[in-house]
Amino acid sequence: MAQLHVEVTSPSMPGSTQFIRFCKAVEQFYYVLTIAWEPDSAKAAAAWRAWLANGLHPAVRLAPPVDAAKRIRVDSRPGVGGFELTAAGPNREALARLQKLLQAIDAAHKAIAESADDAARAASLIATEAVVRELVQPLKDCAARGLIPPAAVDSFMAMIGRGVAAIGAREITGLAVSLT
């Protein structure tokens, strides 16, 4: 089983809402990467629709219905000066893509001016090449192929926006991401 380990550096432990949003973003980004590349269109469409029906809010505990070989388990541990998160599952390829995505978001986050407000930070991060390539464009492609209802794309885009805002929050000073 592959494990993606994320060490989040922050001057202090983020508030509970920020912490939950960060952890959920990692999980949700993984599932976007997984479902968007599902070769069986019927399975992908069913997964997108079921995920949407369950809800995309960070408080929703149900993962999208994907094969057991594509599921992950996310564990987190708060600490002094940040927190740690581990995503474990058998789909090493998707975890490797998630690793690169998180590293790209971290690099873009560090390049944003400190004076940028939260909305500007999120808009900047969602427009990065990696986020567009790995999350935004696959969603649009799935919608174009009829796998996602066109009206649902905005809901998934809002989910991505919440996720990049959480990962790129001002309080977070860096990520160390490794895959074993």
Coordinates of N, CA, C and O in Angstrom, one line a residue:
M1 N 0.8 -1.2 0.0 CA 0.0 0.0 0.0 C 0.9 1.2 0.0 O 1.8 1.4 0.8
A2 N 0.6 2.2 -0.9 CA 1.4 3.4 -1.0 C 0.9 4.4 0.1 O -0.3 4.4 0.5
Q3 N 1.8 5.3 0.5 CA 1.4 6.3 1.5 C 2.0 7.6 1.1 O 3.2 7.8 0.8
L4 N 1.1 8.6 1.0 CA 1.5 10.0 0.8 C 1.5 10.7 2.1 O 0.5 10.7 2.8
H5 N 2.7 11.2 2.5 CA 2.8 11.8 3.8 C 3.0 13.3 3.6 O 3.9 13.7 2.8
V6 N 2.2 14.1 4.2 CA 2.3 15.6 4.1 C 2.5 16.2 5.5 O 1.8 16.0 6.4
E7 N 3.7 16.9 5.6 CA 4.0 17.6 6.8 C 3.7 19.1 6.5 O 4.3 19.7 5.6
V8 N 2.8 19.7 7.3 CA 2.4 21.0 7.1 C 3.0 21.9 8.2 O 2.9 21.6 9.4
T9 N 3.8 22.9 7.7 CA 4.4 23.8 8.6 C 3.6 25.1 8.8 O 3.1 25.6 7.8
S10 N 3.4 25.5 10.0 CA 2.6 26.6 10.4 C 3.1 27.1 11.7 O 3.4 26.3 12.6
P11 N 3.1 28.5 11.9 CA 3.6 29.0 13.2 C 2.8 28.4 14.4 O 3.3 28.3 15.5
S12 N 1.5 28.1 14.1 CA 0.7 27.5 15.1 C -0.3 26.6 14.5 O -0.5 26.7 13.2
M13 N -0.9 25.7 15.2 CA -1.9 24.8 14.7 C -3.1 25.6 14.1 O -3.6 26.4 14.8
P14 N -3.4 25.4 12.8 CA -4.6 26.1 12.3 C -5.9 25.7 13.1 O -6.0 24.7 13.7
G15 N -6.8 26.6 13.0 CA -8.1 26.4 13.7 C -8.8 25.1 13.1 O -8.4 24.6 12.1
S16 N -9.7 24.6 13.9 CA -10.3 23.3 13.5 C -11.0 23.3 12.1 O -10.8 22.4 11.3
T17 N -11.6 24.4 11.7 CA -12.2 24.5 10.4 C -11.2 24.5 9.3 O -11.3 23.7 8.3
Q18 N -10.1 25.2 9.5 CA -9.0 25.3 8.5 C -8.4 23.9 8.4 O -8.1 23.4 7.3
F19 N -8.1 23.2 9.5 CA -7.5 21.9 9.6 C -8.4 20.9 8.8 O -7.9 20.1 8.0
I20 N -9.7 20.9 9.1 CA -10.6 20.0 8.4 C -10.6 20.2 6.9 O -10.6 19.3 6.1
R21 N -10.7 21.5 6.5 CA -10.7 21.8 5.1 C -9.5 21.4 4.4 O -9.5 20.9 3.3
F22 N -8.3 21.5 5.0 CA -7.1 21.1 4.4 C -7.1 19.6 4.2 O -6.8 19.1 3.1
C23 N -7.4 18.8 5.3 CA -7.5 17.4 5.2 C -8.5 16.9 4.1 O -8.2 16.0 3.3
K24 N -9.6 17.5 4.1 CA -10.7 17.2 3.1 C -10.2 17.5 1.7 O -10.5 16.8 0.8
A25 N -9.5 18.6 1.5 CA -9.0 19.0 0.2 C -8.1 17.9 -0.4 O -8.2 17.5 -1.5
V26 N -7.2 17.4 0.5 CA -6.3 16.3 0.0 C -7.1 15.1 -0.5 O -6.9 14.6 -1.5
E27 N -8.1 14.7 0.4 CA -8.9 13.6 0.0 C -9.7 13.9 -1.3 O -9.8 13.0 -2.2
Q28 N -10.4 15.0 -1.4 CA -11.2 15.3 -2.5 C -10.4 15.4 -3.8 O -10.8 15.0 -4.9
F29 N -9.2 16.0 -3.7 CA -8.3 16.2 -4.9 C -7.9 14.8 -5.4 O -7.9 14.5 -6.6
Y30 N -7.6 13.9 -4.4 CA -7.3 12.5 -4.8 C -8.4 11.9 -5.6 O -8.2 11.3 -6.7
Y31 N -9.7 12.0 -5.1 CA -10.8 11.4 -5.8 C -11.1 12.1 -7.2 O -11.5 11.4 -8.1
V32 N -10.9 13.4 -7.3 CA -11.0 14.0 -8.6 C -10.0 13.4 -9.6 O -10.3 13.0 -10.7
L33 N -8.7 13.2 -9.1 CA -7.7 12.6 -10.0 C -8.1 11.2 -10.3 O -7.8 10.7 -11.5
T34 N -8.6 10.5 -9.4 CA -9.0 9.1 -9.6 C -10.2 8.9 -10.6 O -10.1 8.1 -11.5
I35 N -11.2 9.6 -10.3 CA -12.5 9.4 -11.1 C -12.3 10.0 -12.5 O -12.8 9.4 -13.4
A36 N -11.6 11.1 -12.6 CA -11.4 11.7 -13.9 C -10.7 10.8 -14.9 O -10.9 10.9 -16.1
W37 N -9.8 9.9 -14.3 CA -9.1 9.0 -15.2 C -9.6 7.6 -15.2 O -9.0 6.7 -15.7
E38 N -10.8 7.4 -14.7 CA -11.5 6.1 -14.7 C -11.8 5.7 -16.2 O -12.4 6.4 -16.9
P39 N -11.2 4.6 -16.6 CA -11.4 4.2 -18.0 C -12.9 3.8 -18.4 O -13.3 3.9 -19.5
D40 N -13.6 3.3 -17.4 CA -15.0 2.9 -17.6 C -15.9 4.1 -17.4 O -16.2 4.5 -16.3
S41 N -16.5 4.6 -18.5 CA -17.3 5.8 -18.5 C -18.5 5.7 -17.6 O -18.9 6.6 -16.9
A42 N -19.1 4.5 -17.6 CA -20.3 4.3 -16.7 C -19.9 4.3 -15.3 O -20.7 4.9 -14.5
K43 N -18.8 3.7 -14.9 CA -18.4 3.8 -13.5 C -18.1 5.2 -13.1 O -18.4 5.7 -12.0
A44 N -17.4 5.9 -14.0 CA -17.0 7.3 -13.7 C -18.3 8.2 -13.5 O -18.4 9.0 -12.5
A45 N -19.2 8.1 -14.4 CA -20.5 8.9 -14.3 C -21.2 8.5 -13.0 O -21.7 9.5 -12.3
A46 N -21.3 7.3 -12.7 CA -22.0 6.9 -11.4 C -21.2 7.5 -10.2 O -21.9 7.9 -9.3
A47 N -19.9 7.4 -10.2 CA -19.1 8.0 -9.1 C -19.3 9.5 -9.0 O -19.5 10.0 -7.9
W48 N -19.2 10.2 -10.1 CA -19.4 11.7 -10.0 C -20.8 12.0 -9.5 O -21.0 12.8 -8.6
R49 N -21.8 11.3 -10.0 CA -23.2 11.6 -9.6 C -23.5 11.2 -8.1 O -24.1 12.0 -7.4
A50 N -23.0 10.1 -7.7 CA -23.1 9.7 -6.3 C -22.4 10.6 -5.3 O -22.9 11.0 -4.3
W51 N -21.2 11.1 -5.8 CA -20.4 12.0 -4.9 C -21.2 13.3 -4.8 O -21.3 13.8 -3.7
L52 N -21.7 13.8 -5.9 CA -22.5 15.0 -5.9 C -23.8 14.8 -5.0 O -24.1 15.7 -4.2
A53 N -24.4 13.7 -5.1 CA -25.6 13.4 -4.3 C -25.3 13.4 -2.8 O -26.1 13.9 -2.0
N54 N -24.1 12.8 -2.4 CA -23.7 12.8 -1.0 C -23.4 14.2 -0.5 O -23.5 14.4 0.7
G55 N -22.9 15.0 -1.4 CA -22.5 16.4 -1.0 C -21.0 16.5 -1.0 O -20.2 15.6 -0.7
L56 N -20.6 17.7 -1.3 CA -19.1 18.1 -1.4 C -18.6 18.9 -0.2 O -17.5 19.3 -0.2
H57 N -19.4 19.1 0.8 CA -19.0 19.8 1.9 C -17.9 19.1 2.7 O -17.9 17.9 2.7
P58 N -17.0 19.8 3.3 CA -15.9 19.1 4.0 C -16.4 18.2 5.2 O -15.7 17.3 5.6
A59 N -17.6 18.5 5.7 CA -18.1 17.7 6.8 C -18.7 16.3 6.3 O -18.9 15.4 7.1
V60 N -18.9 16.1 5.0 CA -19.4 14.9 4.5 C -18.3 13.8 4.7 O -17.2 14.0 4.2
R61 N -18.6 12.7 5.3 CA -17.7 11.7 5.6 C -17.6 10.5 4.5 O -16.7 9.7 4.6
L62 N -18.6 10.5 3.6 CA -18.6 9.4 2.6 C -17.7 9.8 1.5 O -17.7 10.8 0.9
A63 N -16.9 8.8 1.1 CA -16.1 8.9 -0.1 C -16.9 8.6 -1.3 O -17.9 7.8 -1.2
P64 N -16.5 9.0 -2.4 CA -17.2 8.6 -3.7 C -17.1 7.1 -3.9 O -16.2 6.5 -3.4
P65 N -18.1 6.5 -4.5 CA -18.1 5.1 -4.7 C -17.1 4.7 -5.8 O -17.5 4.7 -7.0
V66 N -15.9 4.4 -5.4 CA -14.9 3.9 -6.4 C -14.5 2.5 -5.9 O -14.8 2.0 -4.8
D67 N -13.9 1.7 -6.8 CA -13.4 0.4 -6.5 C -12.5 0.4 -5.3 O -11.8 1.4 -5.1
A68 N -12.5 -0.7 -4.6 CA -11.6 -0.8 -3.4 C -10.2 -0.5 -3.7 O -9.4 0.1 -2.9
A69 N -9.7 -0.8 -4.9 CA -8.3 -0.6 -5.3 C -8.0 0.9 -5.5 O -6.9 1.2 -5.8
K70 N -9.0 1.7 -5.4 CA -8.8 3.2 -5.7 C -9.2 4.0 -4.5 O -9.2 5.2 -4.5
R71 N -9.6 3.4 -3.4 CA -9.9 4.1 -2.2 C -8.7 4.5 -1.3 O -7.7 3.8 -1.4
I72 N -8.8 5.6 -0.6 CA -7.7 5.9 0.3 C -8.3 6.1 1.7 O -9.5 6.3 1.9
R73 N -7.4 6.1 2.6 CA -7.7 6.3 4.0 C -6.8 7.5 4.4 O -5.6 7.5 4.2
V74 N -7.4 8.6 5.0 CA -6.7 9.8 5.4 C -6.7 9.8 6.9 O -7.7 9.8 7.5
D75 N -5.4 9.9 7.4 CA -5.3 10.1 8.8 C -4.5 11.4 9.0 O -3.6 11.7 8.3
S76 N -4.8 12.1 10.1 CA -4.1 13.3 10.4 C -3.8 13.4 11.9 O -4.4 12.7 12.7
R77 N -2.8 14.2 12.1 CA -2.3 14.3 13.5 C -1.8 15.7 13.7 O -0.9 16.2 13.1
P78 N -2.5 16.5 14.6 CA -2.1 17.8 14.9 C -0.8 17.8 15.7 O -0.5 16.8 16.3
G79 N -0.1 18.9 15.6 CA 1.2 19.0 16.3 C 1.5 20.5 16.6 O 0.8 21.4 16.2
V80 N 2.6 20.7 17.2 CA 3.1 22.0 17.5 C 3.9 22.4 16.2 O 4.7 21.7 15.6
G81 N 3.5 23.6 15.7 CA 4.2 24.1 14.5 C 3.6 23.5 13.2 O 4.3 23.4 12.2
G82 N 2.4 23.0 13.3 CA 1.7 22.5 12.1 C 1.0 21.2 12.4 O 0.6 20.9 13.5
F83 N 0.9 20.3 11.4 CA 0.3 19.0 11.5 C 0.8 18.1 10.4 O 1.5 18.5 9.5
E84 N 0.4 16.8 10.6 CA 0.8 15.8 9.6 C -0.4 15.1 9.1 O -1.4 15.0 9.8
L85 N -0.3 14.7 7.8 CA -1.5 14.0 7.2 C -0.9 12.9 6.4 O 0.2 13.1 5.7
T86 N -1.5 11.7 6.4 CA -1.1 10.6 5.6 C -2.3 10.1 4.8 O -3.4 9.9 5.4
A87 N -2.2 9.9 3.5 CA -3.2 9.3 2.7 C -2.6 8.0 2.2 O -1.6 8.0 1.6
A88 N -3.3 6.9 2.5 CA -2.8 5.6 2.2 C -3.8 4.9 1.3 O -5.0 4.9 1.6
G89 N -3.3 4.2 0.3 CA -4.1 3.4 -0.6 C -3.3 2.7 -1.6 O -2.1 2.9 -1.8
P90 N -3.9 1.7 -2.3 CA -3.2 0.9 -3.3 C -2.9 1.6 -4.6 O -2.1 1.2 -5.4
N91 N -3.6 2.8 -4.9 CA -3.4 3.5 -6.2 C -2.2 4.4 -6.2 O -2.4 5.6 -6.0
R92 N -1.0 3.8 -6.3 CA 0.2 4.6 -6.2 C 0.3 5.7 -7.3 O 0.8 6.8 -7.0
E93 N -0.2 5.4 -8.5 CA -0.2 6.4 -9.6 C -1.0 7.7 -9.2 O -0.5 8.8 -9.4
A94 N -2.2 7.5 -8.7 CA -3.0 8.7 -8.3 C -2.3 9.4 -7.1 O -2.3 10.6 -7.1
L95 N -1.7 8.7 -6.2 CA -1.1 9.3 -5.1 C 0.2 10.1 -5.5 O 0.5 11.2 -5.0
A96 N 0.9 9.6 -6.5 CA 2.0 10.3 -7.1 C 1.6 11.6 -7.8 O 2.3 12.6 -7.7
R97 N 0.5 11.5 -8.5 CA 0.0 12.7 -9.2 C -0.5 13.7 -8.1 O -0.3 14.9 -8.3
L98 N -1.1 13.2 -7.0 CA -1.5 14.1 -5.9 C -0.3 14.8 -5.3 O -0.3 16.0 -5.0
Q99 N 0.8 14.0 -5.1 CA 2.0 14.5 -4.5 C 2.5 15.7 -5.4 O 2.8 16.8 -4.9
K100 N 2.6 15.5 -6.7 CA 3.1 16.6 -7.6 C 2.2 17.8 -7.5 O 2.6 18.9 -7.6
L101 N 0.9 17.6 -7.5 CA -0.1 18.6 -7.4 C 0.1 19.5 -6.1 O 0.1 20.7 -6.1
L102 N 0.2 18.8 -5.0 CA 0.4 19.5 -3.7 C 1.7 20.3 -3.7 O 1.7 21.4 -3.2
Q103 N 2.7 19.7 -4.3 CA 4.0 20.4 -4.3 C 3.9 21.7 -5.2 O 4.4 22.7 -4.9
A104 N 3.1 21.6 -6.3 CA 3.0 22.7 -7.2 C 2.1 23.8 -6.5 O 2.4 25.0 -6.6
I105 N 1.1 23.4 -5.8 CA 0.3 24.4 -5.0 C 1.1 25.0 -4.0 O 1.1 26.3 -3.8
D106 N 2.0 24.3 -3.3 CA 2.8 24.9 -2.3 C 3.8 25.9 -2.9 O 4.0 27.0 -2.3
A107 N 4.4 25.5 -4.0 CA 5.3 26.5 -4.7 C 4.6 27.8 -5.1 O 5.1 28.9 -4.9
A108 N 3.4 27.6 -5.6 CA 2.6 28.8 -6.1 C 2.2 29.6 -4.8 O 2.2 30.8 -4.9
H109 N 1.8 28.9 -3.8 CA 1.4 29.6 -2.5 C 2.6 30.5 -2.0 O 2.3 31.6 -1.6
K110 N 3.8 29.9 -2.0 CA 4.9 30.7 -1.5 C 5.2 31.9 -2.4 O 5.8 32.9 -1.9
A111 N 4.8 31.9 -3.6 CA 5.1 33.0 -4.6 C 4.0 34.1 -4.5 O 4.2 35.2 -5.0
I112 N 2.9 33.9 -3.8 CA 1.9 34.9 -3.7 C 2.3 36.0 -2.7 O 2.8 35.7 -1.6
A113 N 2.0 37.2 -3.1 CA 2.4 38.3 -2.2 C 1.7 38.2 -0.9 O 0.5 37.8 -0.8
E114 N 2.4 38.5 0.2 CA 1.8 38.4 1.6 C 0.6 39.3 1.7 O -0.3 39.0 2.5
S115 N 0.5 40.3 1.0 CA -0.6 41.3 1.1 C -1.8 40.8 0.4 O -2.9 41.4 0.6
A116 N -1.8 39.8 -0.3 CA -3.0 39.3 -1.1 C -4.0 38.8 -0.1 O -3.7 38.1 0.9
D117 N -5.3 39.2 -0.4 CA -6.4 38.7 0.5 C -6.7 37.3 0.2 O -6.2 36.7 -0.8
D118 N -7.6 36.6 1.0 CA -7.9 35.2 0.8 C -8.5 34.9 -0.6 O -8.1 33.9 -1.2
A119 N -9.4 35.8 -1.0 CA -10.0 35.5 -2.3 C -9.0 35.6 -3.5 O -9.0 34.8 -4.4
A120 N -8.1 36.6 -3.4 CA -7.0 36.7 -4.4 C -6.1 35.5 -4.4 O -5.6 35.0 -5.4
R121 N -5.8 35.0 -3.2 CA -4.9 33.9 -3.0 C -5.5 32.6 -3.7 O -4.9 31.9 -4.4
A122 N -6.8 32.4 -3.4 CA -7.5 31.2 -3.9 C -7.6 31.4 -5.5 O -7.3 30.4 -6.2
A123 N -7.9 32.5 -6.0 CA -8.0 32.7 -7.4 C -6.7 32.5 -8.1 O -6.6 31.9 -9.2
S124 N -5.6 32.9 -7.5 CA -4.3 32.7 -8.0 C -3.9 31.2 -8.1 O -3.4 30.7 -9.0
L125 N -4.2 30.6 -7.0 CA -3.9 29.1 -6.9 C -4.7 28.3 -7.8 O -4.2 27.3 -8.4
I126 N -6.0 28.6 -8.0 CA -6.8 27.8 -8.9 C -6.4 28.0 -10.3 O -6.7 27.1 -11.2
A127 N -5.8 29.1 -10.6 CA -5.3 29.3 -12.0 C -3.9 28.8 -12.3 O -3.5 28.9 -13.5
T128 N -3.3 28.1 -11.3 CA -1.9 27.6 -11.6 C -2.0 26.5 -12.6 O -3.1 25.8 -12.7
E129 N -1.0 26.3 -13.4 CA -0.9 25.3 -14.4 C -1.3 23.9 -13.9 O -2.1 23.1 -14.5
A130 N -0.7 23.5 -12.7 CA -1.0 22.2 -12.2 C -2.4 22.0 -11.8 O -3.0 20.9 -12.0
V131 N -3.0 23.0 -11.2 CA -4.4 22.8 -10.7 C -5.4 22.8 -12.0 O -6.3 21.9 -12.0
V132 N -5.1 23.6 -13.0 CA -5.9 23.6 -14.2 C -5.7 22.2 -14.9 O -6.7 21.6 -15.2
R133 N -4.5 21.7 -15.0 CA -4.2 20.5 -15.7 C -4.8 19.3 -15.0 O -5.4 18.4 -15.6
E134 N -4.6 19.2 -13.7 CA -5.0 18.0 -12.9 C -6.4 18.0 -12.4 O -7.0 16.9 -12.1
L135 N -7.0 19.2 -12.1 CA -8.3 19.2 -11.5 C -9.4 19.9 -12.4 O -10.4 19.3 -12.7
V136 N -9.1 21.1 -12.8 CA -10.1 21.9 -13.5 C -10.4 21.3 -14.9 O -11.6 21.1 -15.3
Q137 N -9.4 21.1 -15.7 CA -9.6 20.6 -17.1 C -10.2 19.2 -17.1 O -11.2 19.0 -17.9
P138 N -9.8 18.3 -16.3 CA -10.5 17.0 -16.2 C -11.9 17.1 -15.9 O -12.8 16.3 -16.4
L139 N -12.3 18.0 -15.0 CA -13.7 18.2 -14.7 C -14.5 18.7 -15.9 O -15.6 18.1 -16.2
K140 N -13.9 19.6 -16.6 CA -14.6 20.2 -17.8 C -14.7 19.1 -18.8 O -15.7 19.0 -19.5
D141 N -13.6 18.3 -19.0 CA -13.6 17.2 -20.0 C -14.7 16.2 -19.6 O -15.4 15.7 -20.5
C142 N -14.8 15.8 -18.3 CA -15.9 14.9 -17.9 C -17.3 15.4 -18.2 O -18.2 14.7 -18.6
A143 N -17.4 16.7 -17.9 CA -18.7 17.4 -18.2 C -19.0 17.3 -19.7 O -20.2 17.0 -20.1
A144 N -18.0 17.6 -20.5 CA -18.2 17.6 -22.0 C -18.6 16.2 -22.5 O -19.3 16.1 -23.5
R145 N -18.1 15.2 -21.8 CA -18.4 13.8 -22.2 C -19.7 13.3 -21.6 O -20.1 12.2 -21.8
G146 N -20.4 14.2 -20.8 CA -21.7 13.8 -20.2 C -21.5 13.0 -19.0 O -22.5 12.4 -18.5
L147 N -20.4 12.9 -18.4 CA -20.2 12.2 -17.1 C -20.6 12.9 -15.9 O -20.9 12.4 -14.9
I148 N -20.5 14.2 -16.0 CA -21.0 15.1 -14.9 C -22.0 16.0 -15.5 O -21.9 16.6 -16.6
P149 N -23.2 16.2 -14.8 CA -24.2 17.1 -15.3 C -23.6 18.5 -15.4 O -22.9 19.0 -14.5
P150 N -23.8 19.2 -16.5 CA -23.2 20.5 -16.6 C -23.5 21.5 -15.5 O -22.6 22.2 -15.1
A151 N -24.6 21.4 -14.8 CA -24.9 22.3 -13.7 C -24.1 21.9 -12.5 O -23.9 22.8 -11.6
A152 N -23.5 20.7 -12.4 CA -22.7 20.3 -11.3 C -21.3 20.8 -11.3 O -20.6 20.7 -10.3
V153 N -20.8 21.2 -12.5 CA -19.4 21.6 -12.6 C -19.2 22.8 -11.6 O -18.1 22.8 -11.0
D154 N -20.1 23.7 -11.5 CA -19.9 24.8 -10.5 C -19.7 24.3 -9.1 O -18.9 24.9 -8.4
S155 N -20.4 23.3 -8.7 CA -20.3 22.7 -7.4 C -18.9 22.1 -7.2 O -18.3 22.3 -6.2
F156 N -18.5 21.4 -8.2 CA -17.1 20.8 -8.1 C -16.0 21.9 -8.1 O -15.0 21.7 -7.4
M157 N -16.2 22.9 -8.9 CA -15.3 24.0 -9.0 C -15.2 24.7 -7.6 O -14.1 25.1 -7.2
A158 N -16.4 24.9 -7.0 CA -16.4 25.5 -5.6 C -15.6 24.6 -4.6 O -14.9 25.1 -3.8
M159 N -15.7 23.3 -4.8 CA -15.0 22.4 -3.9 C -13.5 22.5 -4.1 O -12.7 22.6 -3.2
I160 N -13.1 22.7 -5.4 CA -11.7 22.9 -5.7 C -11.2 24.2 -5.1 O -10.1 24.3 -4.5
G161 N -12.0 25.2 -5.3 CA -11.7 26.5 -4.7 C -11.5 26.5 -3.2 O -10.5 27.1 -2.7
R162 N -12.4 25.8 -2.5 CA -12.2 25.7 -1.0 C -10.9 24.9 -0.7 O -10.2 25.3 0.2
G163 N -10.7 23.9 -1.5 CA -9.5 23.1 -1.2 C -8.2 23.9 -1.4 O -7.3 23.8 -0.6
V164 N -8.1 24.6 -2.6 CA -6.8 25.4 -2.8 C -6.7 26.5 -1.8 O -5.6 26.8 -1.4
A165 N -7.8 27.1 -1.4 CA -7.8 28.1 -0.3 C -7.3 27.6 1.0 O -6.5 28.2 1.7
A166 N -7.7 26.3 1.3 CA -7.2 25.7 2.6 C -5.7 25.4 2.5 O -5.0 25.6 3.4
I167 N -5.3 24.8 1.4 CA -3.9 24.4 1.2 C -3.0 25.6 1.2 O -1.9 25.6 1.7
G168 N -3.5 26.7 0.5 CA -2.7 27.9 0.4 C -3.1 29.0 1.4 O -2.8 30.2 1.2
A169 N -3.6 28.6 2.5 CA -4.0 29.6 3.6 C -2.7 30.3 4.0 O -1.6 29.8 4.1
R170 N -2.9 31.6 4.4 CA -1.9 32.5 4.8 C -1.1 31.8 6.0 O 0.1 32.0 6.1
E171 N -1.8 31.1 6.9 CA -1.1 30.6 8.1 C -0.2 29.4 7.8 O 0.7 29.1 8.6
I172 N -0.3 28.8 6.6 CA 0.5 27.7 6.3 C 1.8 28.2 5.6 O 1.7 29.0 4.6
T173 N 2.9 27.9 6.1 CA 4.2 28.4 5.6 C 4.9 27.4 4.7 O 5.8 27.8 3.9
G174 N 4.5 26.1 4.7 CA 5.1 25.2 3.8 C 4.6 23.8 3.9 O 4.0 23.4 4.9
L175 N 4.8 23.0 2.9 CA 4.5 21.6 2.9 C 5.7 20.7 2.5 O 6.4 21.1 1.6
A176 N 5.8 19.6 3.2 CA 6.8 18.7 2.8 C 6.0 17.4 2.4 O 5.3 16.8 3.3
V177 N 6.1 17.0 1.2 CA 5.2 15.9 0.7 C 6.1 14.8 0.2 O 7.0 15.0 -0.7
S178 N 5.9 13.6 0.7 CA 6.7 12.5 0.2 C 5.8 11.3 0.0 O 4.7 11.1 0.6
L179 N 6.2 10.4 -0.9 CA 5.4 9.2 -1.2 C 6.3 8.0 -0.9 O 7.5 7.9 -1.4
T180 N 5.8 7.0 -0.2 CA 6.5 5.8 0.1 C 5.6 4.6 -0.3 O 4.5 4.7 -0.5

